[in-house]
PDB file of C-alpha atoms in Angstrom:
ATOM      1  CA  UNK A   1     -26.690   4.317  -3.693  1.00 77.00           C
ATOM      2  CA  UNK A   2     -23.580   5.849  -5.399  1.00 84.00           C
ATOM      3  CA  UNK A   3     -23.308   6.216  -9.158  1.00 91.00           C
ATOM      4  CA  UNK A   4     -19.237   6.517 -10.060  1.00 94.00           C
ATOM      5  CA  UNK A   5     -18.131   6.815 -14.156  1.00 95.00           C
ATOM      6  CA  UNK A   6     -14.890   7.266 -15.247  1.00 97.00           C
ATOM      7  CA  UNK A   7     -13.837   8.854 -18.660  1.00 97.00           C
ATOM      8  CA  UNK A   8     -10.647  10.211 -20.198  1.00 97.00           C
ATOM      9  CA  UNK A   9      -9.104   6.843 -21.103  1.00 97.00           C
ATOM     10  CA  UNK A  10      -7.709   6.589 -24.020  1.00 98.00           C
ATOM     11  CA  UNK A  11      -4.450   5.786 -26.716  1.00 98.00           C
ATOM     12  CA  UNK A  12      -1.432   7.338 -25.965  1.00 98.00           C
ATOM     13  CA  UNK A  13       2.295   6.860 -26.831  1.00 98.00           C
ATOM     14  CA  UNK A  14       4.880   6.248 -24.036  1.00 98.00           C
ATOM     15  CA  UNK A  15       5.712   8.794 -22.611  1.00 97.00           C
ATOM     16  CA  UNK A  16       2.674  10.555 -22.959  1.00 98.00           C
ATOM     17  CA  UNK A  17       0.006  11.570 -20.286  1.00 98.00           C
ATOM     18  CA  UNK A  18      -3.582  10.911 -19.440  1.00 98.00           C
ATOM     19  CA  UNK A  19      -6.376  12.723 -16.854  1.00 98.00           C
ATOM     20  CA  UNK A  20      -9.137  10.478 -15.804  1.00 98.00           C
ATOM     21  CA  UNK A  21     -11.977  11.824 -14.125  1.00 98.00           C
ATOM     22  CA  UNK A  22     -14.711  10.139 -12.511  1.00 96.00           C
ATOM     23  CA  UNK A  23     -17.947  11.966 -12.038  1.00 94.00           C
ATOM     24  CA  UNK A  24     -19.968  11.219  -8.204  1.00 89.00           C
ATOM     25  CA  UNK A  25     -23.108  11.486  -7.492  1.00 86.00           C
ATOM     26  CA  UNK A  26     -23.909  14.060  -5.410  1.00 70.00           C
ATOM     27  CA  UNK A  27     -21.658  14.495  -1.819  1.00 68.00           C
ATOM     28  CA  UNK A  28     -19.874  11.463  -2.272  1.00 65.00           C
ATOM     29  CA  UNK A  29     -16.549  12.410  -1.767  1.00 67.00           C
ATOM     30  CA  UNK A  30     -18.057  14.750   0.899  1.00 63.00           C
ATOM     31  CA  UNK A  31     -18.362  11.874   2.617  1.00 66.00           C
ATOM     32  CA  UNK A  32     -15.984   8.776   1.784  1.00 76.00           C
ATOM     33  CA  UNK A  33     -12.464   7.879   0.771  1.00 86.00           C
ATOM     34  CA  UNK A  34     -12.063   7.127  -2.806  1.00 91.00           C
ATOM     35  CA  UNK A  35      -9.287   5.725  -4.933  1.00 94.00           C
ATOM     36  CA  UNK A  36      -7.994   4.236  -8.258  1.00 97.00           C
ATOM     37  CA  UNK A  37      -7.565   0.825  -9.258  1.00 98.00           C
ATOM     38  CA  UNK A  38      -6.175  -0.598 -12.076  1.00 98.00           C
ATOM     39  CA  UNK A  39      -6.636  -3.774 -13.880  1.00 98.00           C
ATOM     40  CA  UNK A  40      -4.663  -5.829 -16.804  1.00 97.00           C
ATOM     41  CA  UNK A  41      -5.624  -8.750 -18.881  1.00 92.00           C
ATOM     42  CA  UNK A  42      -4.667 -12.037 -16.831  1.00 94.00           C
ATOM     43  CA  UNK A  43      -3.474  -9.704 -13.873  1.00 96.00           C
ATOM     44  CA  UNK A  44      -5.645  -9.040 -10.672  1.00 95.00           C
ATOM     45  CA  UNK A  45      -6.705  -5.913  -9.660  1.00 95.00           C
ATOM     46  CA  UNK A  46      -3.943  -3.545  -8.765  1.00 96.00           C
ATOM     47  CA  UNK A  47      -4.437  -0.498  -6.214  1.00 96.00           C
ATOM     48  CA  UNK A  48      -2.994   2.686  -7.985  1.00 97.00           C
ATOM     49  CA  UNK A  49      -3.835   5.161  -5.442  1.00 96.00           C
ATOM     50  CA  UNK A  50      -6.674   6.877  -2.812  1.00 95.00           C
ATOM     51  CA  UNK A  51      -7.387   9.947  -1.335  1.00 92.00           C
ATOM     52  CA  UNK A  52      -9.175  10.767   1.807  1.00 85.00           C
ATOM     53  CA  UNK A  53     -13.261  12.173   1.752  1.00 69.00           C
ATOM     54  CA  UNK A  54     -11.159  15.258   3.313  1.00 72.00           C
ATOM     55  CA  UNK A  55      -8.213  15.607   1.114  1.00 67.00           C
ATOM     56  CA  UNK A  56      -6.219  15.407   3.707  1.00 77.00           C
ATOM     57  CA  UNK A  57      -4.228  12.031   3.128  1.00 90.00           C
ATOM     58  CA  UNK A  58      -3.025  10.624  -0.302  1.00 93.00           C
ATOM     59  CA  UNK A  59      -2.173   6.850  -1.099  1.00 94.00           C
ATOM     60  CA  UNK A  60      -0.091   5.356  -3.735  1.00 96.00           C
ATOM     61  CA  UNK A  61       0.889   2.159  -4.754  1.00 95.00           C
ATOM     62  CA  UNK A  62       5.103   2.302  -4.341  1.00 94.00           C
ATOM     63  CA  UNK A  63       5.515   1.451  -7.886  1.00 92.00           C
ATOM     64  CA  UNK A  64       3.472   4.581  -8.836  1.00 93.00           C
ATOM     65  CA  UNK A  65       4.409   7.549  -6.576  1.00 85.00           C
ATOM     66  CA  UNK A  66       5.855  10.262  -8.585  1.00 93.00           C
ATOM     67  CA  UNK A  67       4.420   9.812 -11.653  1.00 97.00           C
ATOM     68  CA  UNK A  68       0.240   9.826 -10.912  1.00 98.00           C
ATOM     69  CA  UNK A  69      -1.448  12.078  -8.813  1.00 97.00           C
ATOM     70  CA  UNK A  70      -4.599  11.570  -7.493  1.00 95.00           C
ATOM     71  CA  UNK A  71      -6.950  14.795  -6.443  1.00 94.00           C
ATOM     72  CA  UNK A  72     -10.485  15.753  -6.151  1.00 89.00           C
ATOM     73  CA  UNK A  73     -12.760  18.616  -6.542  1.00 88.00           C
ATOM     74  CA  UNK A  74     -15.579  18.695  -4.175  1.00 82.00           C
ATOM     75  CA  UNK A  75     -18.014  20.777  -5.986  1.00 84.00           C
ATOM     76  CA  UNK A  76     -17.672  18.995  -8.918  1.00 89.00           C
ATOM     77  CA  UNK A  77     -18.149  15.546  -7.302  1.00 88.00           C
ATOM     78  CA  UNK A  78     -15.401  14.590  -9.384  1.00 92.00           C
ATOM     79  CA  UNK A  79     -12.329  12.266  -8.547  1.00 93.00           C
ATOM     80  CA  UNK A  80      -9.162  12.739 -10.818  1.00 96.00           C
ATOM     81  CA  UNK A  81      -6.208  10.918 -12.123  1.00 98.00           C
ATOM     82  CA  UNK A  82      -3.174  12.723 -13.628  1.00 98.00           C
ATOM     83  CA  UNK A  83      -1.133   9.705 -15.110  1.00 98.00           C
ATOM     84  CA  UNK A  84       2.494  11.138 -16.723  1.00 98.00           C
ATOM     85  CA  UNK A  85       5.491   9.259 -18.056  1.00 97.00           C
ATOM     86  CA  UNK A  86       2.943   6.538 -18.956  1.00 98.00           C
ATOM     87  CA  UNK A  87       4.514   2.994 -20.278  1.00 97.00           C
ATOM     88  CA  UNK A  88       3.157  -0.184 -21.704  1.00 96.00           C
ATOM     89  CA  UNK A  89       3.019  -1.066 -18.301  1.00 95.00           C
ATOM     90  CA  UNK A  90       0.225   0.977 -17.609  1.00 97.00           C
ATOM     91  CA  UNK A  91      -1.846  -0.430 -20.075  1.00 98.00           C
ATOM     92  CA  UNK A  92      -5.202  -1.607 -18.032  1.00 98.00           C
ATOM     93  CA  UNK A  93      -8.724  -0.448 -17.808  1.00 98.00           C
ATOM     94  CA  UNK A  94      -8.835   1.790 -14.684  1.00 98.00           C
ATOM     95  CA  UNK A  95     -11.556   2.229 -12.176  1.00 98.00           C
ATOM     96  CA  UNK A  96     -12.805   4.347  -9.486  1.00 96.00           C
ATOM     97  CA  UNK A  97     -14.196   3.537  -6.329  1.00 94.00           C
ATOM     98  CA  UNK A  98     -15.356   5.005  -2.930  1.00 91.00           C
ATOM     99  CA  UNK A  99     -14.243   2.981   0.001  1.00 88.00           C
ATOM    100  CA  UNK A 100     -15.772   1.942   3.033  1.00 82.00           C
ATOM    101  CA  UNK A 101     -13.295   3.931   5.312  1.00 83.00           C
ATOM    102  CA  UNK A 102     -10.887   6.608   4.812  1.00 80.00           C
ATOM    103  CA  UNK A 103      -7.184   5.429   4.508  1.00 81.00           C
ATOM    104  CA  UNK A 104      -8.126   1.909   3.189  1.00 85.00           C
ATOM    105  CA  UNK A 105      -6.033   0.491  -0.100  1.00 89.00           C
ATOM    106  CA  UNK A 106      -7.164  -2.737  -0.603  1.00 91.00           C
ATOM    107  CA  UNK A 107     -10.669  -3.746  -3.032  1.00 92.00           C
ATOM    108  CA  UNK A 108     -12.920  -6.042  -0.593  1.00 91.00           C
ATOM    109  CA  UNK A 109     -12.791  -2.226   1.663  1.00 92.00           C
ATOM    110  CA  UNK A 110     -14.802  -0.463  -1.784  1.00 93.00           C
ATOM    111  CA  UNK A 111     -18.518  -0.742  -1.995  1.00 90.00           C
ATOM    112  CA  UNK A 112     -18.952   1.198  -5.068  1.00 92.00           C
ATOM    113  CA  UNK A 113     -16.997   0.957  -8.332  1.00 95.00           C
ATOM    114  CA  UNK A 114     -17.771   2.609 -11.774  1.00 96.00           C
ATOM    115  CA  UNK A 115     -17.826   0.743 -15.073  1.00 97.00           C
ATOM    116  CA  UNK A 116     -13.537   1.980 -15.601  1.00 97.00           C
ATOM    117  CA  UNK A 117     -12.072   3.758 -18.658  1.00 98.00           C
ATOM    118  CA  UNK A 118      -9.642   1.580 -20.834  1.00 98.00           C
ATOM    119  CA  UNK A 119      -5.775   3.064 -20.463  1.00 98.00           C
ATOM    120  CA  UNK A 120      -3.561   1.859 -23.932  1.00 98.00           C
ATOM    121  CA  UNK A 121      -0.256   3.238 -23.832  1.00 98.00           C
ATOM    122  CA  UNK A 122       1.708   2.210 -27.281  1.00 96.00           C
ATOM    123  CA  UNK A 123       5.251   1.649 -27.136  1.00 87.00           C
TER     124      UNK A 123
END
């Protein structure tokens, strides 16, 4: 089984950024694609953005591309999201997740998912 948890949510003006991390166990990414998803009170869950289990291949929702970057570091086991120019917008609690397959965007192709990390960006 996989353990994921997210921290590094948080307050923060607009405008403002945010790094989430989400701590693996051990050779998960090694292994699997993971990604970000994101959701909102009364909203369903959004895709934000995935990464290949080689690094090789990024994924981002088109409404997000340019201002979060997703990346990993493989000997930490750790999956991170740099979030910048934040808005009210981006206000949700934010999850990680390893995916079935590589490449995959969608939430029914996840079999893991950590607890998220609440995002608040005042405006």
């Amino acid at each position: 089984q996989v353990r994921l948890v997210e921290a590094g949510g948080g307050l923060v003006q607009a405008g403002g950024s945010l790094r989430l991390s989400c701590a693996a166990s051990e050779r998960t990414f090694s292994s699997s694609g993971v990604g970000w998803f994101r959701q909102a009170p009364g909203k369903e869950r959004e895709f934000v953005a995935a990464i290949d289990w080689n690094g090789q291949n990024t994924y981002y929702a088109d409404s997000l591309k340019g201002r979060f970057t997703i990346s990993r570091d493989n000997a930490k086991n750790t999956l991170y999201l740099q979030m910048n120019s934040l808005t009210s917008e981006d206000t949700a609690v934010y999850y990680c997740a390893k995916a079935l397959e590589v490449g995959v965007t969608i939430a029914p192709q996840y079999d893991y998912w950590g607890q998220g990390t609440q995002v608040t960006v005042s405006s």
